[in-house]
XYZ file of C-alpha atoms in Angstrom:
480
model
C 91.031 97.029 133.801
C 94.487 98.260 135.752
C 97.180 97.199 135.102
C 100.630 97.618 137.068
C 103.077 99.979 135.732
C 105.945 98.584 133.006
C 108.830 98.096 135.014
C 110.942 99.875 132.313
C 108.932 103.007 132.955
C 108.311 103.096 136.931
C 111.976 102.480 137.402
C 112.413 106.001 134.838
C 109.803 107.807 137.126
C 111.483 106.962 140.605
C 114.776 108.025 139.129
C 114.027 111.489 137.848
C 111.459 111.868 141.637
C 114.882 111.206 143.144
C 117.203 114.248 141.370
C 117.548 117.164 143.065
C 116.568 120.562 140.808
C 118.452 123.337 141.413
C 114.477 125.542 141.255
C 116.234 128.852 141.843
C 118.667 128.579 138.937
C 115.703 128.334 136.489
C 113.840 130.957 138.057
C 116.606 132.920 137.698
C 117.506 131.885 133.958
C 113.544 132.662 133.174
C 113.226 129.099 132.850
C 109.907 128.845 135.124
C 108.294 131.920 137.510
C 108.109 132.391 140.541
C 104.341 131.682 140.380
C 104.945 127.783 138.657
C 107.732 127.147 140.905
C 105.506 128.001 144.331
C 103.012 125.676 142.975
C 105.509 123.446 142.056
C 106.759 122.845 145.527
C 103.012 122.893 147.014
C 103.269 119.277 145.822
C 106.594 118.458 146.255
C 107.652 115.291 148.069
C 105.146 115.996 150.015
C 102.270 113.352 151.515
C 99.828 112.070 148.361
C 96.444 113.143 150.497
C 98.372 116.378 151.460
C 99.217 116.765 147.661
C 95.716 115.544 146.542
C 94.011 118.576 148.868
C 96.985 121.088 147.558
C 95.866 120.516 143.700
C 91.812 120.530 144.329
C 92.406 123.910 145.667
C 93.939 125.315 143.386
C 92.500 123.249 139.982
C 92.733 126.235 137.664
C 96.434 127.138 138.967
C 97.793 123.347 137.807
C 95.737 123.925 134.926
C 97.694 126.976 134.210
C 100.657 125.405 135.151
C 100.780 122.429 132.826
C 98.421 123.920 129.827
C 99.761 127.868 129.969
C 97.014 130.175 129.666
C 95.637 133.697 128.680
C 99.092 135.258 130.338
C 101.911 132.607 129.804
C 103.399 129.525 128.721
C 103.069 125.878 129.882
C 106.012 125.332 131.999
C 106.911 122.443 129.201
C 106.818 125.215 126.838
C 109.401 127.800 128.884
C 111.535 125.212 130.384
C 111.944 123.264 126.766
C 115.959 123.998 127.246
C 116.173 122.616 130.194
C 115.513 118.721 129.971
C 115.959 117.842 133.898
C 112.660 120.480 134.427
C 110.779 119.123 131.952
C 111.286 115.231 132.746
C 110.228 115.866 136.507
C 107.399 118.131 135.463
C 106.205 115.317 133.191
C 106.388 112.959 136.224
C 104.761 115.209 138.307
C 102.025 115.608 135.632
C 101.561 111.764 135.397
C 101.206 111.418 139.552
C 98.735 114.072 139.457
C 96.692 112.890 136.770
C 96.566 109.210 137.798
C 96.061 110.732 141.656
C 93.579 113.224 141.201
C 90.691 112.219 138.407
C 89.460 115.872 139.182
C 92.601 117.434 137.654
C 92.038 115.254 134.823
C 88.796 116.893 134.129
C 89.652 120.008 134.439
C 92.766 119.862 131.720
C 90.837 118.362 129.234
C 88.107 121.628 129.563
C 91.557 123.769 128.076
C 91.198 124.669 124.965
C 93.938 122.798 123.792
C 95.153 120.070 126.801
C 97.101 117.775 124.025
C 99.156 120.894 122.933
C 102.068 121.396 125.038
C 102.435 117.929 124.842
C 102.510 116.739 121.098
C 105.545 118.374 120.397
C 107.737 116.232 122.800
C 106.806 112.699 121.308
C 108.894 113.450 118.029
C 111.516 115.339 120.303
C 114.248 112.249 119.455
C 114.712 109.370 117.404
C 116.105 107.511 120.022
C 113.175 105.256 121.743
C 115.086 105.833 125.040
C 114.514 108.638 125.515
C 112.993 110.043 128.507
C 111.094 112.690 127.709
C 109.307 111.302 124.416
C 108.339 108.004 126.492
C 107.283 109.968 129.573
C 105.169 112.336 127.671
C 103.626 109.301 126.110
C 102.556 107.797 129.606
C 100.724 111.112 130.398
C 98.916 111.569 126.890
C 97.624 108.102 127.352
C 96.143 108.781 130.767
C 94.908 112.123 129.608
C 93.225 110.539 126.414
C 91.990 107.933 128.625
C 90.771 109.922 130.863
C 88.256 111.688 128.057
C 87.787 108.211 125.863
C 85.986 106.900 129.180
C 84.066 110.396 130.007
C 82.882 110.727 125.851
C 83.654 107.990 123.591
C 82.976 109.558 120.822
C 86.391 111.960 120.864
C 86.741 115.302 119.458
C 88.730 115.799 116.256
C 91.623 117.454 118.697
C 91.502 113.837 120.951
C 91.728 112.237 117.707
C 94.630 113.866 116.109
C 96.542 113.096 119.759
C 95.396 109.472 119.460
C 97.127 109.054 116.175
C 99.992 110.473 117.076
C 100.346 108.960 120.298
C 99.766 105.476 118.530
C 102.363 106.279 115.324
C 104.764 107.173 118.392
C 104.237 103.988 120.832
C 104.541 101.731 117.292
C 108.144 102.826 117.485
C 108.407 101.126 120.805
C 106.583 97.670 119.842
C 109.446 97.726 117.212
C 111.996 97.880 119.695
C 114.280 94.981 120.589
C 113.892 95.817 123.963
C 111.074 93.677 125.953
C 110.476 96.616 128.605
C 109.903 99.454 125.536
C 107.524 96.988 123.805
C 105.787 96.413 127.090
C 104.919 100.194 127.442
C 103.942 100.418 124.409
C 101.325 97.975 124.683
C 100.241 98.978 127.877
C 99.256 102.609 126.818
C 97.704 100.702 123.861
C 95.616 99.353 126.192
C 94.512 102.281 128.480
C 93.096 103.931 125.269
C 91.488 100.842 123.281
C 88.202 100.766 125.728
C 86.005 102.695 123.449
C 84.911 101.968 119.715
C 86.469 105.067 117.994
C 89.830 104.670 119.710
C 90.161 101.035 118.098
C 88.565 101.874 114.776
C 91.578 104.391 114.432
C 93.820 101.724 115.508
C 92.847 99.492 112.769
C 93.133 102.301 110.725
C 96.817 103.063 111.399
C 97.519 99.134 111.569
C 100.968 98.476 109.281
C 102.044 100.795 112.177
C 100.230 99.773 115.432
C 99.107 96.108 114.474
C 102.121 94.469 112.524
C 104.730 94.585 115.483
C 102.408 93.096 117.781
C 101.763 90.114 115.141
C 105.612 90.233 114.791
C 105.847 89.396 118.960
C 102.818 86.854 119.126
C 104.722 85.382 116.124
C 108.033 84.871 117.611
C 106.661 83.624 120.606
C 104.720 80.601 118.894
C 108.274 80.170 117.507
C 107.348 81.616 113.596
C 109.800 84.215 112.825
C 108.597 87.173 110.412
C 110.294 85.150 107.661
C 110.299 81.939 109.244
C 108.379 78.956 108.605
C 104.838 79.811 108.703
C 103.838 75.624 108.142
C 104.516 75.733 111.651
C 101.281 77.175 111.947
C 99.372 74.414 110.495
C 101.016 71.654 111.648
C 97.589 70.096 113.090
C 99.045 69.357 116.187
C 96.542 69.122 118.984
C 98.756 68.302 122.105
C 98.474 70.974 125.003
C 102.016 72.404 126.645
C 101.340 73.769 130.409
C 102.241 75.146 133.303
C 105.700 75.478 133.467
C 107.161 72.851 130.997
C 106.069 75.787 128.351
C 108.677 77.498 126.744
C 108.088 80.326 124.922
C 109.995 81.273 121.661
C 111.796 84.498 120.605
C 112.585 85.648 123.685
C 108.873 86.814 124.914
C 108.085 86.904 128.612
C 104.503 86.017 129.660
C 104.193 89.282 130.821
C 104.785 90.963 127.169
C 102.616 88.207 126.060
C 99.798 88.769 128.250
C 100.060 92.105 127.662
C 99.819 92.125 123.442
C 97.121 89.794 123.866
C 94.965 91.831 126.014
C 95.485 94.721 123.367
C 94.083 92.650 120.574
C 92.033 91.272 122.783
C 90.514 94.893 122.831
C 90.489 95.353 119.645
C 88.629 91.746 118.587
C 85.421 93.799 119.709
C 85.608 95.205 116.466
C 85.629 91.495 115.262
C 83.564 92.391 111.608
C 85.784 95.353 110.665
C 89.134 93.634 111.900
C 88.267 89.927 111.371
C 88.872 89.012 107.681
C 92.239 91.759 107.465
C 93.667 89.710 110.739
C 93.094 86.612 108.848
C 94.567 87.521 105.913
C 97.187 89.462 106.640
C 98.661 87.877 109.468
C 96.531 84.212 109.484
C 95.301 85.028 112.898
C 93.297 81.891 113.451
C 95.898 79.670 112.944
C 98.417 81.820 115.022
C 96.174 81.915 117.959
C 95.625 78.065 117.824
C 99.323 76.933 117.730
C 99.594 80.041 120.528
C 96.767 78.090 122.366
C 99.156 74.937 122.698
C 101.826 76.617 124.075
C 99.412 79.064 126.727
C 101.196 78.446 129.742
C 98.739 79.946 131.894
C 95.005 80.250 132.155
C 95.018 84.015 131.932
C 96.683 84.269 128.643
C 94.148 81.280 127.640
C 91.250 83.102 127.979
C 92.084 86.091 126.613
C 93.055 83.505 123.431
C 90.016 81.698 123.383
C 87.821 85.180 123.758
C 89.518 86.669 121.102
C 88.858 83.693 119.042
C 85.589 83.783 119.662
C 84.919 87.532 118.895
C 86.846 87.099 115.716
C 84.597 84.250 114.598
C 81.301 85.427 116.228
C 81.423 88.258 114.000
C 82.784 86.589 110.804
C 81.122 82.963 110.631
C 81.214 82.829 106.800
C 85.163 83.507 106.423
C 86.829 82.283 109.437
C 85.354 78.979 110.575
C 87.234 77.366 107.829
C 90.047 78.583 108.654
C 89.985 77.597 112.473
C 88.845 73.914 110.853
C 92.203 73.923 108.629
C 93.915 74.824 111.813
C 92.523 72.016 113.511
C 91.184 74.174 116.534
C 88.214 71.631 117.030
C 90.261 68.842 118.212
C 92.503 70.959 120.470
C 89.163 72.596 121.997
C 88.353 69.075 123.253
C 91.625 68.468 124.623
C 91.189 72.281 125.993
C 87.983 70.412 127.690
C 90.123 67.715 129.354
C 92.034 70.099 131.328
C 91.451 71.517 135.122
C 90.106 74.796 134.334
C 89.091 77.318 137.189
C 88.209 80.734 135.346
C 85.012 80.838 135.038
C 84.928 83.397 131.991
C 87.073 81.122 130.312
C 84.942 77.842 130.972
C 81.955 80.142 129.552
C 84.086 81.699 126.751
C 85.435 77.773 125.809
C 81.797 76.506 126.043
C 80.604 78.846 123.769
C 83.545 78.599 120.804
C 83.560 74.701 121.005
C 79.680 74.802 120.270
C 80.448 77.304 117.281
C 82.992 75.431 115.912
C 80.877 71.945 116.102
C 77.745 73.585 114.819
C 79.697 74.224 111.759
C 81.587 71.258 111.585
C 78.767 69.091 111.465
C 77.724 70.344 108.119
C 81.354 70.442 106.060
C 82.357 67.950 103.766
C 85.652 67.088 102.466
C 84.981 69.026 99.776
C 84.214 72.068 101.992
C 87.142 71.526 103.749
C 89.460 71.388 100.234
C 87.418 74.323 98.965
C 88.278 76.454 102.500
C 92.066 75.867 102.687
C 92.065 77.059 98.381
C 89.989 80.287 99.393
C 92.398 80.840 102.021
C 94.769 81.299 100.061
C 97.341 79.251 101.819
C 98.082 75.353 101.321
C 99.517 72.658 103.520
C 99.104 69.318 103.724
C 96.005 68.114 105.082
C 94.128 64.771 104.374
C 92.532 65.743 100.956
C 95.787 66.593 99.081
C 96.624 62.701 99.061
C 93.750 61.160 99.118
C 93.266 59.592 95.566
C 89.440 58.623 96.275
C 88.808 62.251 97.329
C 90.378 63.290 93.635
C 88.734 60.495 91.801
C 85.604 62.010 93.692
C 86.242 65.931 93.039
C 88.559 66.953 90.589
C 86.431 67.760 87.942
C 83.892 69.553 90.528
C 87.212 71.279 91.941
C 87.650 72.536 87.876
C 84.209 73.543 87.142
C 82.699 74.886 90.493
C 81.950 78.548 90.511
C 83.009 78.908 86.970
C 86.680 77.649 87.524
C 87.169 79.713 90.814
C 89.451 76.995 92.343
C 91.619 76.614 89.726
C 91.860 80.417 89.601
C 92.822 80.451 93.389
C 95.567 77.646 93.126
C 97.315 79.507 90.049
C 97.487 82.664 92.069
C 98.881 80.941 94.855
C 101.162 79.042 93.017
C 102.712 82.372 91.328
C 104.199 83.439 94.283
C 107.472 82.279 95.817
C 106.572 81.743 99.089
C 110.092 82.401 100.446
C 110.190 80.552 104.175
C 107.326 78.241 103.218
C 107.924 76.189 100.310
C 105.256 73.363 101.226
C 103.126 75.929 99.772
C 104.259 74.974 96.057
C 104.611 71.118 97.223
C 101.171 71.284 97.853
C 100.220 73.149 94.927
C 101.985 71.036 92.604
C 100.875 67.630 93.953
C 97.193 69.106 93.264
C 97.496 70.175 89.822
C 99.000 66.520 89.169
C 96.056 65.009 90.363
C 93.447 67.351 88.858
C 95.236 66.324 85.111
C 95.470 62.706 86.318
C 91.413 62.793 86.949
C 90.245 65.056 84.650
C 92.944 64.965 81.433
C 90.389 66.202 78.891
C 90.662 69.636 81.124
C 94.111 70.062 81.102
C 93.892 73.118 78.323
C 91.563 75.009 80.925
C 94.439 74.573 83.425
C 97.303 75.226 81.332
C 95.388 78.790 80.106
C 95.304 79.306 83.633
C 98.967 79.487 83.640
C 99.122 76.220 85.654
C 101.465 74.026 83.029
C 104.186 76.607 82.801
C 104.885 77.608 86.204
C 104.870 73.805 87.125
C 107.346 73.306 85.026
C 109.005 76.183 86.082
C 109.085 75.281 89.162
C 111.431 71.627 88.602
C 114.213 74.085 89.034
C 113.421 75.100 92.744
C 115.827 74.508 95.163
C 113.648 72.591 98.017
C 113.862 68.842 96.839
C 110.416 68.393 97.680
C 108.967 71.114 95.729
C 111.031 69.635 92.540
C 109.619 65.982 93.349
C 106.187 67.646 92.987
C 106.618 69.527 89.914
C 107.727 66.585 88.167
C 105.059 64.378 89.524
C 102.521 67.266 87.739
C 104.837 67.872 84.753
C 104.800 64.089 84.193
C 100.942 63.680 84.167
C 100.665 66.464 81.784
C 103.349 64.599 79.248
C 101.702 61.469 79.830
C 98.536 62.506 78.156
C 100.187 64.292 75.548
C 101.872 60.959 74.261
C 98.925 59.433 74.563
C 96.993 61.980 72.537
């Protein structure tokens, strides 16, 4: 998997190749020797397969030059005062290293290959700055480099990993599109081996949580937007060029964070259920899925999907049900699809989902969106024959576990999504409606109060609701 270099970055590189370095001044000032500076200019603008011949003759001498050993410094370490040096050295490094695989090898038999680099990432707090985010660019070829030759990593490979990840999360936070894309990019040249994504999940509110933050914006949910958006049930398809993406996000970013997750949805039974919910992943994906605008960024959507529930049938089917992903997989089926990983990948999820479909009631489906922990307004909430049906099964299933459920959701505020207490209330007025004789249970539960709490709320709908449940409640008490 290759990908080209971010712009951002390759633009940095050919600018610092470019500046002239006064050599013999830094000599002079002890900066470098006389030894690193001859092999310096060995390689030199000079011709790559000239260069390539230069450095597999001398292996042990670059090694020396970039790592330090028994009788000196790195050339990072003595040059540290003078940042022009350094920046070219670390472009130099990167050429050699993504040139010459042998030179690869033969760093990563030093003793310590990561150390003369480490130091640099937390040089400045700017994320612009050049040497931080061009020592970043050789660490992740470097750690790639030994991820693909052993993937299970020493604890030295590991310690770099997490500091190279804790480092490129302050680039995904960026406002700038060309930081974020680097960041996500050296994601991806270390995510091809188990361990490297375990410790990604592991570091998540810093590696994971930006990248959420992007996919968000660019299905049009803002961190504290309107997160209903997501389960609108809309199952129209936008293509091709018509598509607009939101926030700003270029399909290249896009492509880009999805491939990273897409990386990561191999761990789909550690991951699975913490994507869902944390960040409702399932529902993300499918309103990301209407807006795809190309077939490359669909299949790495549908894959990921399909990882995610492959590995997590129990917890996640309902979810993709609520989100209405069935009925937008058949429209998926109605389009002129080439890729033939994606036609196999599509196949396979639609097959999944139906499978499971098949067997869910309306109850099932009611019981799913509770357990998820996140209400909208799909066809059971106002359907009075489904309550006449269910309520008191809703109360007394699992000892109570529903009710439990909606009085937790209901005690939170729910700030950017108030159809979440709509919902809620229009539920508890129908469960005390159907089932009066219950109504203690629920008002234990803490149900009664916070309805009535909630006829204060600000969003008109919300106070409709509450009233609607705070009436049925009085209504039974007069008639008691």
């Amino acid at each position: 998997m290759s990908l080209d270099p971010p712009t951002y970055l390759l633009s940095l590189q050919n600018n610092i190749r470019a500046r002239p370095i006064p050599w013999e001044g830094a000599v002079r000032a002890g900066h470098i020797t006389e030894r690193d500076l001859k092999r310096i200019k060995s390689v030199d603008k000079v011709r790559k397969e000239q260069r390539k011949q230069t450095v597999l003759a001398d292996l042990d001498g670059f090694k020396e030059l970039l790592l330090g050993g028994d009788d000196g410094q790195s050339v990072l370490e003595s040059a540290a005062k003078r940042g022009d040096v350094v920046q070219y050295i670390l472009v130099l490094a990167g050429d050699l290293i993504d040139d010459i695989p042998q030179l690869a090898s033969t760093l990563l038999s030093h003793s310590a290959p990561f150390a003369p680099f480490l130091p640099l990432l937390g040089q400045s707090q700017n994320p612009e700055d050049p040497i931080p985010l061009l020592t970043s660019s050789v660490l992740a070829s470097l750690l790639s480099s030994t991820l693909s030759a052993s993937p299970k990593p020493s604890p030295e490979t590991e310690k770099a990993l997490t500091r190279l990840y804790s480092y490129l999360s302050t680039l995904s936070r960026s406002s700038d599109s060309g930081l974020q894309d680097i960041a996500v990019q050296e994601y991806s040249a270390v995510l091809r081996v188990k361990r490297a994504r375990e410790l990604f999940w592991k570091q998540k509110g810093e590696t994971i949580d930006p990248l959420i933050e992007i996919l968000r914006a660019a299905a049009g949910v803002g961190k504290n937007g309107e997160t209903s958006t997501l389960w609108s049930g809309a199952t129209s398809i936008r293509g091709g060029t018509d598509v607009g993406l939101g926030g700003g996000v270029g399909l290249q970013l896009l492509y880009h964070v999805l491939l990273a997750l897409w990386q990561l949805s191999f761990e789909g039974e550690l991951v699975g259920d913490g994507l869902e919910g944390e960040h409702e992943i399932i529902p993300l994906y499918t309103q990301l899925l209407r807006l795809s605008p190309k077939e490359k960024t669909t299949r790495l959507l549908i894959s990921t999907v399909y990882n995610l529930l492959s590995a997590n049938r129990s917890t996640l089917l309902p979810a993709a049900t609520l989100a209405r992903l069935p009925a937008l997989l058949q429209n998926l089926q109605g389009r002129h699809l080439t890729d033939t990983d994606l036609l196999e990948d599509l196949k396979n999820l639609t097959e999944m989902v139906d499978e499971y479909t098949r067997t869910q009631t309306t109850f099932d489906e009611y019981a799913a969106e509770v357990r998820s922990g996140h209400l909208h307004w799909s066809p059971p909430h106002r359907n009075a024959t489904f309550w006449r049906e269910n309520a008191r099964r809703i109360i007394e299933e699992d000892k109570g576990e529903l009710p439990r459920q909606l009085a937790e959701i209901l005690s939170k505020e729910w700030q950017g999504d108030k159809v979440v207490l709509a919902v809620g209330c229009n539920d508890v007025a129908y469960l005390v409606k159907e089932v009066p004789e219950m109504r203690e249970r629920l008002e234990r539960l803490g149900l009664k109060a916070r309805v009535m709490a909630l006829m204060g709320e600000a969003d008109e709908t919300v106070r409709w609701e509450s009233l609607r449940a705070v009436g049925e409640w009085l209504r039974y008490s007069f008639d008691d």
